[in-house]
XYZ file of C-alpha atoms in Angstrom:
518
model
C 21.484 6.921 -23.719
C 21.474 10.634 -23.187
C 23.159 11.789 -19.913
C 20.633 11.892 -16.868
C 19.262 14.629 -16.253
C 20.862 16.116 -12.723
C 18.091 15.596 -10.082
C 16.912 18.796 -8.343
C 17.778 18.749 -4.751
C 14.322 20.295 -3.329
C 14.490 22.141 0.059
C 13.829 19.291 2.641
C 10.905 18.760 5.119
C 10.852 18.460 8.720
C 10.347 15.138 9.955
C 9.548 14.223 13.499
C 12.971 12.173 14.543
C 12.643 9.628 17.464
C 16.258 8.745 17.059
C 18.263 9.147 20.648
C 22.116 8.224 19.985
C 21.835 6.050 22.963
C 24.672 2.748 23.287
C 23.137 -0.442 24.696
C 24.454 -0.732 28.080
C 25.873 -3.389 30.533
C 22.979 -3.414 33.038
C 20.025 -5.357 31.737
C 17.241 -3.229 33.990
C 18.546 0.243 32.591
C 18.511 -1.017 28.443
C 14.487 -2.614 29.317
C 14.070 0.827 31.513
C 15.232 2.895 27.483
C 13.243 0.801 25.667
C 9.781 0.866 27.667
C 10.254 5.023 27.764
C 10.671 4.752 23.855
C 7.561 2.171 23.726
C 5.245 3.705 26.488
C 1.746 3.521 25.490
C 2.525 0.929 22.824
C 0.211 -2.070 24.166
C 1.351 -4.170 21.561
C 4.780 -4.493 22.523
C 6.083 -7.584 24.839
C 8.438 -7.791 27.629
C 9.495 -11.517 28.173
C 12.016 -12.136 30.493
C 14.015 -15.270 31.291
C 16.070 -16.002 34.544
C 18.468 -19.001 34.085
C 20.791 -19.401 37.045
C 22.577 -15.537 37.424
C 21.751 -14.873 33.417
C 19.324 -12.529 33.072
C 17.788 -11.813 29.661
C 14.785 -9.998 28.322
C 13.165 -10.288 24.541
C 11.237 -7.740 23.590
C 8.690 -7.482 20.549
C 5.746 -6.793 18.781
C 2.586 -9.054 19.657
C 1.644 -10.138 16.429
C 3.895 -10.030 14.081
C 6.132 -12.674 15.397
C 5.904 -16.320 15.430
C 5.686 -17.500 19.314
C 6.585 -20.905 18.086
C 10.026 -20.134 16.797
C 10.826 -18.565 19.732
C 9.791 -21.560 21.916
C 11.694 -23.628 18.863
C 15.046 -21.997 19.994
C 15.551 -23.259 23.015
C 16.654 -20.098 23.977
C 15.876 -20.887 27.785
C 17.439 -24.485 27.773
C 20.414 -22.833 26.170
C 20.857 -20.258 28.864
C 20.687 -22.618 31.407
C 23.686 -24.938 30.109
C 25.679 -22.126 29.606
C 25.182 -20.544 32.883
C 28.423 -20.827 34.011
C 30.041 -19.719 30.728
C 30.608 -16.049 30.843
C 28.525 -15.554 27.592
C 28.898 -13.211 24.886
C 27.087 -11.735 21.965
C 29.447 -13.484 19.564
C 28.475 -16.961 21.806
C 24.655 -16.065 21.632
C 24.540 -15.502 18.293
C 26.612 -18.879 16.842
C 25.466 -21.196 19.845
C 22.483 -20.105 21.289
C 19.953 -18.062 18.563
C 18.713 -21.619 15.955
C 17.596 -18.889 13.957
C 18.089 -17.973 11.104
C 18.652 -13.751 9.918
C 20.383 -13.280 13.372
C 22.701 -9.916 13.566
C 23.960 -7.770 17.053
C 23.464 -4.237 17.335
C 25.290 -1.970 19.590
C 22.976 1.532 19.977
C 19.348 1.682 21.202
C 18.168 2.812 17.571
C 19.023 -0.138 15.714
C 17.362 -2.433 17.894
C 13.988 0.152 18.401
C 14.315 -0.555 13.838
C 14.379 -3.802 14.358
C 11.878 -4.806 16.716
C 9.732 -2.258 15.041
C 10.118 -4.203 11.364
C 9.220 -7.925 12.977
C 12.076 -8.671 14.550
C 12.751 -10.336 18.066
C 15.266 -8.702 19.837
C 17.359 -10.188 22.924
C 19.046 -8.416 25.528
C 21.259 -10.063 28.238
C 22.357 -8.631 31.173
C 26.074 -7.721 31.306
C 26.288 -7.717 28.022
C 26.420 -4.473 25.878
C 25.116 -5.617 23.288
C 21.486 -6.692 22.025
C 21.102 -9.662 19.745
C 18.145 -9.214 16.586
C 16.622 -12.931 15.030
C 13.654 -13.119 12.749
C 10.921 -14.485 13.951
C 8.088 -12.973 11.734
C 4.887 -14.930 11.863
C 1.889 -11.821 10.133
C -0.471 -13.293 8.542
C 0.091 -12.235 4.659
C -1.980 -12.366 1.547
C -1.229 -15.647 -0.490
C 0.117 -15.469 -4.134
C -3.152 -14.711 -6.449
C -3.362 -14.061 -9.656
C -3.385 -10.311 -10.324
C -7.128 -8.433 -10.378
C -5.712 -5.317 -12.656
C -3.374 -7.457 -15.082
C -5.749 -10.435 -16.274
C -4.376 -12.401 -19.626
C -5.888 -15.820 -21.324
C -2.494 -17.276 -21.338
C 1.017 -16.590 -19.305
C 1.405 -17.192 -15.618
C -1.192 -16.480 -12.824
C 0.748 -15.517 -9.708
C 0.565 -11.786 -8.831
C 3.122 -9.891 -6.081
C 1.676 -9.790 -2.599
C 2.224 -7.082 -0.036
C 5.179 -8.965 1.565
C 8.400 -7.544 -0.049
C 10.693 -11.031 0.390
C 7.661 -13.036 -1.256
C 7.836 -10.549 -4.111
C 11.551 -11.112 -4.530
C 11.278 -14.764 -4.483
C 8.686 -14.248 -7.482
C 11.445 -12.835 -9.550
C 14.017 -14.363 -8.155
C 12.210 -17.666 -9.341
C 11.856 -16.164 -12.838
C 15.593 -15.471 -13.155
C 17.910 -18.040 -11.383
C 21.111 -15.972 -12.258
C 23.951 -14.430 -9.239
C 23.628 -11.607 -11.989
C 19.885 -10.627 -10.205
C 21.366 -7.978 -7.548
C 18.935 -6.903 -4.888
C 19.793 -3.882 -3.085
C 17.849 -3.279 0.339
C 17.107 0.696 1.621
C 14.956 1.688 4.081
C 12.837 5.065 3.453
C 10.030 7.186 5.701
C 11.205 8.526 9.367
C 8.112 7.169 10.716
C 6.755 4.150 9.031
C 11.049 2.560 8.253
C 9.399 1.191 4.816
C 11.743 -1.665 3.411
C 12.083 -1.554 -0.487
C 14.492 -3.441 -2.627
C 16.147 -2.112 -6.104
C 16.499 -5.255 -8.528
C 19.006 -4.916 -11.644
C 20.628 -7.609 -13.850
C 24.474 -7.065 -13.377
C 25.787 -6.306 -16.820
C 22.483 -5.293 -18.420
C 21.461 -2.605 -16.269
C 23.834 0.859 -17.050
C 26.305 1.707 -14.314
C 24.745 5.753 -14.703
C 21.541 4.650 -14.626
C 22.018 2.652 -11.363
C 23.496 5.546 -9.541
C 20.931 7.815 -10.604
C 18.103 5.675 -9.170
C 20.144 5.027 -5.972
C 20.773 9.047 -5.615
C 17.512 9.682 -6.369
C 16.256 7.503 -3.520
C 18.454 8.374 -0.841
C 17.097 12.454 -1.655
C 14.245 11.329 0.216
C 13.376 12.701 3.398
C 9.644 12.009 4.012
C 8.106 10.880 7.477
C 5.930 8.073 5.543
C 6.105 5.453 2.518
C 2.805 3.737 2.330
C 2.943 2.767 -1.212
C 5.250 3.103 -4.368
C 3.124 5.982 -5.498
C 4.995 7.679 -3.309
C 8.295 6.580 -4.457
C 6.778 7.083 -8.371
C 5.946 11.308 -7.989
C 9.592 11.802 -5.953
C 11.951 10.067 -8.423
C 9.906 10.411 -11.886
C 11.879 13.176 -13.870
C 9.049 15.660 -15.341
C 5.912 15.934 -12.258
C 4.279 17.980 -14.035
C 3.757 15.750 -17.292
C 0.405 14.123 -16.831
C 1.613 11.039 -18.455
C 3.574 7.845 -16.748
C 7.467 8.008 -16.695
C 7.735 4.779 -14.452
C 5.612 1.548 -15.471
C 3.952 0.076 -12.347
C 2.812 -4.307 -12.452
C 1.640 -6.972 -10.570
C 3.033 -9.514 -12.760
C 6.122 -10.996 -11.919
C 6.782 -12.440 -15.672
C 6.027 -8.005 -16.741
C 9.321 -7.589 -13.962
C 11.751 -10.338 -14.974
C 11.220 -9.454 -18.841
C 11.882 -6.202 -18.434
C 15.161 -6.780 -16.167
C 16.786 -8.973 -18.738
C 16.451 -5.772 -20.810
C 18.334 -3.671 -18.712
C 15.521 -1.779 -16.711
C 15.873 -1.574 -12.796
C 11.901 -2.610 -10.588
C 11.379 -1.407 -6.927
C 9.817 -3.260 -4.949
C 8.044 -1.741 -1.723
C 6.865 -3.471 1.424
C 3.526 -3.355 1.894
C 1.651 -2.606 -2.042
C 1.797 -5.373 -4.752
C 3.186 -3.001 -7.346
C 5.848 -3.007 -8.247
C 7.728 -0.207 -10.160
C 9.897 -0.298 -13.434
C 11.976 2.229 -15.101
C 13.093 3.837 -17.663
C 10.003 3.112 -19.895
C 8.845 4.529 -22.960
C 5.081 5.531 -24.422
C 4.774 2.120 -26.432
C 5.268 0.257 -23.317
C 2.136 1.064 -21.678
C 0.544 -0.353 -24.850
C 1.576 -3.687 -24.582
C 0.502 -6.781 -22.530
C 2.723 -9.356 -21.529
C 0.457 -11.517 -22.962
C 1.761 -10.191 -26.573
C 4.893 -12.353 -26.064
C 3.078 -15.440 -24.918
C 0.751 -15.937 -28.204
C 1.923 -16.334 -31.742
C 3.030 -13.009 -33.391
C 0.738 -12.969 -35.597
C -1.960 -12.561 -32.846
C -0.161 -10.107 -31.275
C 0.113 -7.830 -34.129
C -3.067 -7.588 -34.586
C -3.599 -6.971 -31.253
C -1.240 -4.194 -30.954
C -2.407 -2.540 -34.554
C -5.628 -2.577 -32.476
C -4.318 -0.882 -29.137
C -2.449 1.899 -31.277
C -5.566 2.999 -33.348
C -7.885 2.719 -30.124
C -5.631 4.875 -28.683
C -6.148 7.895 -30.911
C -9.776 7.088 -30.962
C -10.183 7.396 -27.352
C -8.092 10.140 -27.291
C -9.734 12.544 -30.235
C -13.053 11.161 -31.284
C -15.043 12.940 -28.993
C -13.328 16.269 -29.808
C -13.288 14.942 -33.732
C -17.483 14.816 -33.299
C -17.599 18.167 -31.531
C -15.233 20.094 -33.899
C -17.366 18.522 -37.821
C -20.610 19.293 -36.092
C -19.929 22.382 -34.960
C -17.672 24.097 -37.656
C -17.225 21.755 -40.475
C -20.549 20.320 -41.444
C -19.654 20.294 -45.230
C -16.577 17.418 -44.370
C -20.134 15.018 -43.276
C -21.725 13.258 -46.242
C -25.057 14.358 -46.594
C -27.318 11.599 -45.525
C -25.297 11.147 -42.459
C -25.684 14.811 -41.928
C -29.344 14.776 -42.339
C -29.672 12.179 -39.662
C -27.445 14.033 -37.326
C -29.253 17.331 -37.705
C -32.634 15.145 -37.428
C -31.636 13.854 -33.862
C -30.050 17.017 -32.300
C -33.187 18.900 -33.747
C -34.692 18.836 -30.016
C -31.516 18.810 -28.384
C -31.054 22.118 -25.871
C -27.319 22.495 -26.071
C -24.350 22.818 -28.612
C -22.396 19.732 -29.319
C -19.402 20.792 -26.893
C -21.967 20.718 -24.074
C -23.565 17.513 -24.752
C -20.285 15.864 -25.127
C -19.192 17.170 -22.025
C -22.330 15.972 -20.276
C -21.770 12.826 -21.217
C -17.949 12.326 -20.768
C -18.547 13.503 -17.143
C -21.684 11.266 -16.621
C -19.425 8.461 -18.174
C -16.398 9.032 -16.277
C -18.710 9.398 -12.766
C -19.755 6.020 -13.310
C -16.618 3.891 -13.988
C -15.496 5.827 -10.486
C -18.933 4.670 -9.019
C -18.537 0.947 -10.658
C -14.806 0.884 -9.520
C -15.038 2.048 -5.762
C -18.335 -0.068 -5.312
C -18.218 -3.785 -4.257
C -17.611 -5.782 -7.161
C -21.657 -7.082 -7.558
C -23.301 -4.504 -6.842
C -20.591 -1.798 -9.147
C -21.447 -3.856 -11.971
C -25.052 -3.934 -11.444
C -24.817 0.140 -10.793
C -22.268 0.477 -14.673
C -24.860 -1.672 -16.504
C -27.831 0.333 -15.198
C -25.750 3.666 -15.806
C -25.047 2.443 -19.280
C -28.216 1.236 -20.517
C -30.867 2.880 -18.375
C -29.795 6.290 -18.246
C -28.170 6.605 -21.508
C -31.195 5.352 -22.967
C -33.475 8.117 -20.450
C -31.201 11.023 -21.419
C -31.617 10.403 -25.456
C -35.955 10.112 -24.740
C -35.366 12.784 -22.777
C -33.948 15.104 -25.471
C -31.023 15.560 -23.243
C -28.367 14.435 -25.299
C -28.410 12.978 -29.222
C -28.352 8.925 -30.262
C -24.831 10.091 -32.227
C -23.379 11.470 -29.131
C -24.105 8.239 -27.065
C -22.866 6.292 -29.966
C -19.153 8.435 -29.714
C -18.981 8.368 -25.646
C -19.406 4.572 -26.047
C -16.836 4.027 -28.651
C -14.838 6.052 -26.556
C -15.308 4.048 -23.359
C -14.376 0.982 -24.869
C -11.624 2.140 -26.630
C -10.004 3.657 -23.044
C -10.386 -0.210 -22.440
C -7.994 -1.823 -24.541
C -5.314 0.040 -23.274
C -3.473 -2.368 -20.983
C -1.614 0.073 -18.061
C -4.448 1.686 -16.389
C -2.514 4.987 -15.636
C -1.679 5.097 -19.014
C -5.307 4.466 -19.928
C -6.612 7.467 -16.727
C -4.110 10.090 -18.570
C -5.532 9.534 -21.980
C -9.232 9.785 -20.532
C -8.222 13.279 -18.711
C -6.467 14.443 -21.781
C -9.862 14.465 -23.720
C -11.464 17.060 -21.771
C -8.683 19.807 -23.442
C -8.805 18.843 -26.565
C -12.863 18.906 -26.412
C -12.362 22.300 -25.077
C -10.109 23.433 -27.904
C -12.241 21.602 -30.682
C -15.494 23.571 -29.268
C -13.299 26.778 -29.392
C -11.516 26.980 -32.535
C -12.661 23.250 -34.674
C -10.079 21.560 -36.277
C -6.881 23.929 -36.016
C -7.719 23.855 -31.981
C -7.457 19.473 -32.511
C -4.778 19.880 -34.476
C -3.140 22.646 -32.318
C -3.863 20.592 -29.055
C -2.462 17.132 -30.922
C 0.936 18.880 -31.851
C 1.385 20.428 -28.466
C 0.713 16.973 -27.045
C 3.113 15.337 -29.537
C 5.926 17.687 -28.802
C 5.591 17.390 -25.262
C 6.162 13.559 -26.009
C 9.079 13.754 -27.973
C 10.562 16.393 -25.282
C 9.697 13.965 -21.918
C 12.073 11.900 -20.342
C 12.122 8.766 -18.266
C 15.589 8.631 -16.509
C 17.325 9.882 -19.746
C 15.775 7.602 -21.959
C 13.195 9.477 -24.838
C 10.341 8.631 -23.541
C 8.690 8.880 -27.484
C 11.412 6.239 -28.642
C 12.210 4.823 -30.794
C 9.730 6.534 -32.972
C 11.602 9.757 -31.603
C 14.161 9.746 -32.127
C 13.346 7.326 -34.741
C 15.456 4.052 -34.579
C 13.894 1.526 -37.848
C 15.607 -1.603 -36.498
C 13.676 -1.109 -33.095
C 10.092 -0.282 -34.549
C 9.570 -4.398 -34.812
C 8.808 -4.749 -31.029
C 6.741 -1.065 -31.182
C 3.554 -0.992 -33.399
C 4.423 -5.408 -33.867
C 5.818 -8.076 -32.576
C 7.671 -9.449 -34.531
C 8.544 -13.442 -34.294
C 11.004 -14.283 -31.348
C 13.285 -15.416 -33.189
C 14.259 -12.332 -35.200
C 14.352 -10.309 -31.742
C 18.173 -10.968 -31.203
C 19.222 -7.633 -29.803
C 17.973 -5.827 -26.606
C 16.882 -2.058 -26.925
C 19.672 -0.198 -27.619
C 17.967 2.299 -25.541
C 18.545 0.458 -22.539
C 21.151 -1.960 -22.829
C 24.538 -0.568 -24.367
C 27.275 -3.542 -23.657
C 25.411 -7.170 -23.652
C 23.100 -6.352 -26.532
C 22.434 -10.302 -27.999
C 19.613 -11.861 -26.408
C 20.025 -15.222 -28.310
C 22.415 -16.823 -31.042
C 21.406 -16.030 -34.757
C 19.451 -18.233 -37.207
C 16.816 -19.474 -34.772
C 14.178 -19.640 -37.332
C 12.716 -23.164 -37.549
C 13.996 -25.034 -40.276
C 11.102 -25.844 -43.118
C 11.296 -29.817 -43.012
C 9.988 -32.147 -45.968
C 6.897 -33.773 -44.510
C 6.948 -38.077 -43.567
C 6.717 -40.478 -46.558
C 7.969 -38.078 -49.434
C 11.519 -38.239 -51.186
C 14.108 -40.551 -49.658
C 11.290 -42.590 -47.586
């Protein structure tokens, strides 16, 4: 791997800090007195204090995201009261008196104002200077479904949630190994969003892990409220309308890509999940390649590759022969062109643009509609209109024919921001092909090629390993080849621990039951 490339350090914003650099004090009524200034006008924040004997105490949290029945579970009243005469201590309340698990002391005002604020319960006991933090979470949280934007025939169903420790279970159930390191940071001023950086020990490059943490702690933003966010302040090229960091909601897509030496984040409060560095031919593959015999899943990917130039180029291909090169059409099919744009208005550019805009306008209107009634409103948009606009003498039969070839192809790709940045590429390369034909196609497809083989995700070529080309890693690009002749990781990710599995895996050929020797 190429050295990183050094991360500019942007100018930061101002962010609205409610930090005070206050110490927890001694007297119970002067901490509660801090923490209802910091909290005034927050109805949602409880005051419950207990009187046991002379121990005061006070815990303070947020209605609703904790579990009232762990805290009555405790016994942290009972507890108080047999230890009354104790002189009690944090290190005392925390071994002997918290039965919670996740329990940690705090000394300043912040700290505890974090912690309350992410779920926490926090305790405070009078003549005692510090405050004790237990989890008590009880939100209500979406249950493990199978993902809506990743669907596959076979390979596990479960999809990440918006919880960020059920999302690290997933993988942590998909890779049982003390080699899975999950590193915890907290990012956004206001919102304190909890993510988690997951690497395989050994796999994952030393470099490469620094960069990503560096990267991360750069951040100075007042909110996080999904790993979008995260994506457009880490990815190395912002302009580059393509994807440098693969986003899923399939566990199986995060723990395969681990064991080859990538690093996910995962984000509190979205269900995807980010991985990186990734290359152009991984948005083109589907989990799903891995699960079904190779033979399948060459075919399939053979597929994906030519649909991807298709939905790319044909509409600009159309626009550019029937514009300036008529003579490269055979001659009935050019008769039967001409015949149905006889009536037709506008040039070919036009139309095409029409139609790629009507097209586009509604998969939007299909996407942000409720499910029935979106589908209803693409069929009608599909059949009814397209059909209206041809008897109209709007737009030609051909030109329908090319904006649905078009549509469908944008559909096999499997990443949908992979699949959005090919569909918003089209529109240039249209332009060019109306303006100059061919050369402006082929003008437009080498800019976009170089521009490939330039881009970089984290250091890696984002183009590889067709560029720079690599043959012994092309037979998990364009194929899959069978699982047991992938022995090595991706040399473009892995340096060290390379071998995947032992050699000579292939299944023996075996004579079959009742020939020689039976």
């Amino acid at each position: 791997m190429k050295s990183f490339k050094k991360h500019r350090q942007l100018k930061k914003p101002e962010v609205n800090n409610t930090k005070t650099g206050e110490f927890i004090k001694y007297e119970l009524e002067e901490n509660i007195k801090t923490m209802k200034v910091l909290f005034k006008d927050c109805s949602d924040i409880n005051f419950r204090f207990i009187t046991a004997g002379d121990t005061k105490a006070c815990l303070v949290f947020v209605d609703g995201l904790i579990d009232a029945a762990s805290i009555e579970t405790s016994g942290i009243r009972q507890l108080l009261e047999e230890t009354e005469r104790r002189q009690l201590t944090a290190d005392y309340l925390k071994e002997k008196v918290i039965a919670i698990n996740s329990v940690s002391e705090t000394e300043q005002i912040d700290d505890a104002l974090n912690k309350i604020l992410g779920g926490f319960t926090v305790l405070f006991v009078d003549r005692i200077d510090k405050a004790i933090a237990f989890d008590a979470k009880g939100t209500i949280a979406r249950s493990v479904a199978e993902p809506e934007t990743e669907t596959s025939v076979r390979g596990p169903r479960e999809g990440f949630t918006e919880r960020l420790r059920v999302n690290t279970s997933l993988i942590r159930q998909k890779i049982r190994s003390n080699r899975l390191k999950i590193v915890s940071k907290i990012i956004g001023e206001q919102t304190q969003t909890n993510i988690a950086i997951l690497y395989i020990e050994g796999l994952a490059q030393p470099d490469l892990i620094d960069e990503v943490m560096a990267r991360l702690d750069a951040i100075k933003i007042d909110a996080i409220l999904e790993s979008g966010y995260i994506e457009e302040l880490i990815e190395d090229n912002s302009w580059s309308v393509f994807p440098q960091i693969q986003n899923t909601e399939r566990p199986d897509t995060v723990a395969a890509n681990l064991l080859e030496g990538r690093i996910s984040i995962v984000v509190d409060g979205t269900p995807f999940v980010l991985i990186l560095p990734v290359t152009f031919w991984q948005f083109l593959q589907a989990s799903e390649d891995y699960y079904n015999r190779y033979h399948i899943s060459i075919f399939l990917r053979i597929l994906r590759v030519l649909f991807v130039f298709v939905a790319l180029e044909l509409p600009a291909l159309y626009v550019a022969v029937t514009t300036y090169h008529q003579e490269m059409i055979p001659t009935n099919l050019l008769f039967s062109i001409a015949s149905s744009r006889e009536a037709i208005p506008f040039p070919a550019f036009v139309e095409a643009l029409i139609m790629e805009i009507s097209f586009e306008a509604l998969r939007e209107a299909g996407v942000r509609l409720p499910k029935i009634v979106g589908q209803a409103v693409s069929i009608l948009g599909a059949l009814v209109i397209g059909q209206a606009a041809v008897e109209a003498g709007i737009v030609s039969a051909p030109m329908v024919i090319v904006v649905s070839i078009t549509g469908i192809a944008s559909f096999t790709i499997p990443r949908f921001n992979m699949a959005i940045s090919i569909r918003l590429l089209r529109f240039p390369l249209m332009i060019l092909a109306g303006m100059f034909g061919l050369f402006g196609l082929v003008l437009g497809s080498l800019f976009l090629l170089t521009h490939l083989c330039k881009l970089r995700s984290f250091g890696v070529p984002y183009f590889s390993p067709l560029g720079p080309l690599s043959f012994k890693e092309l037979k998990d690009v364009f194929i899959r080849a069978p699982w047991w002749s992938l022995e090595m990781r991706p040399k473009q990710t892995v340096k060290g621990n390379r071998r995947r599995m032992i050699d000579h895996l292939k299944p023996p050929t075996t004579q079959r039951y009742g020939e020689e020797g039976e």
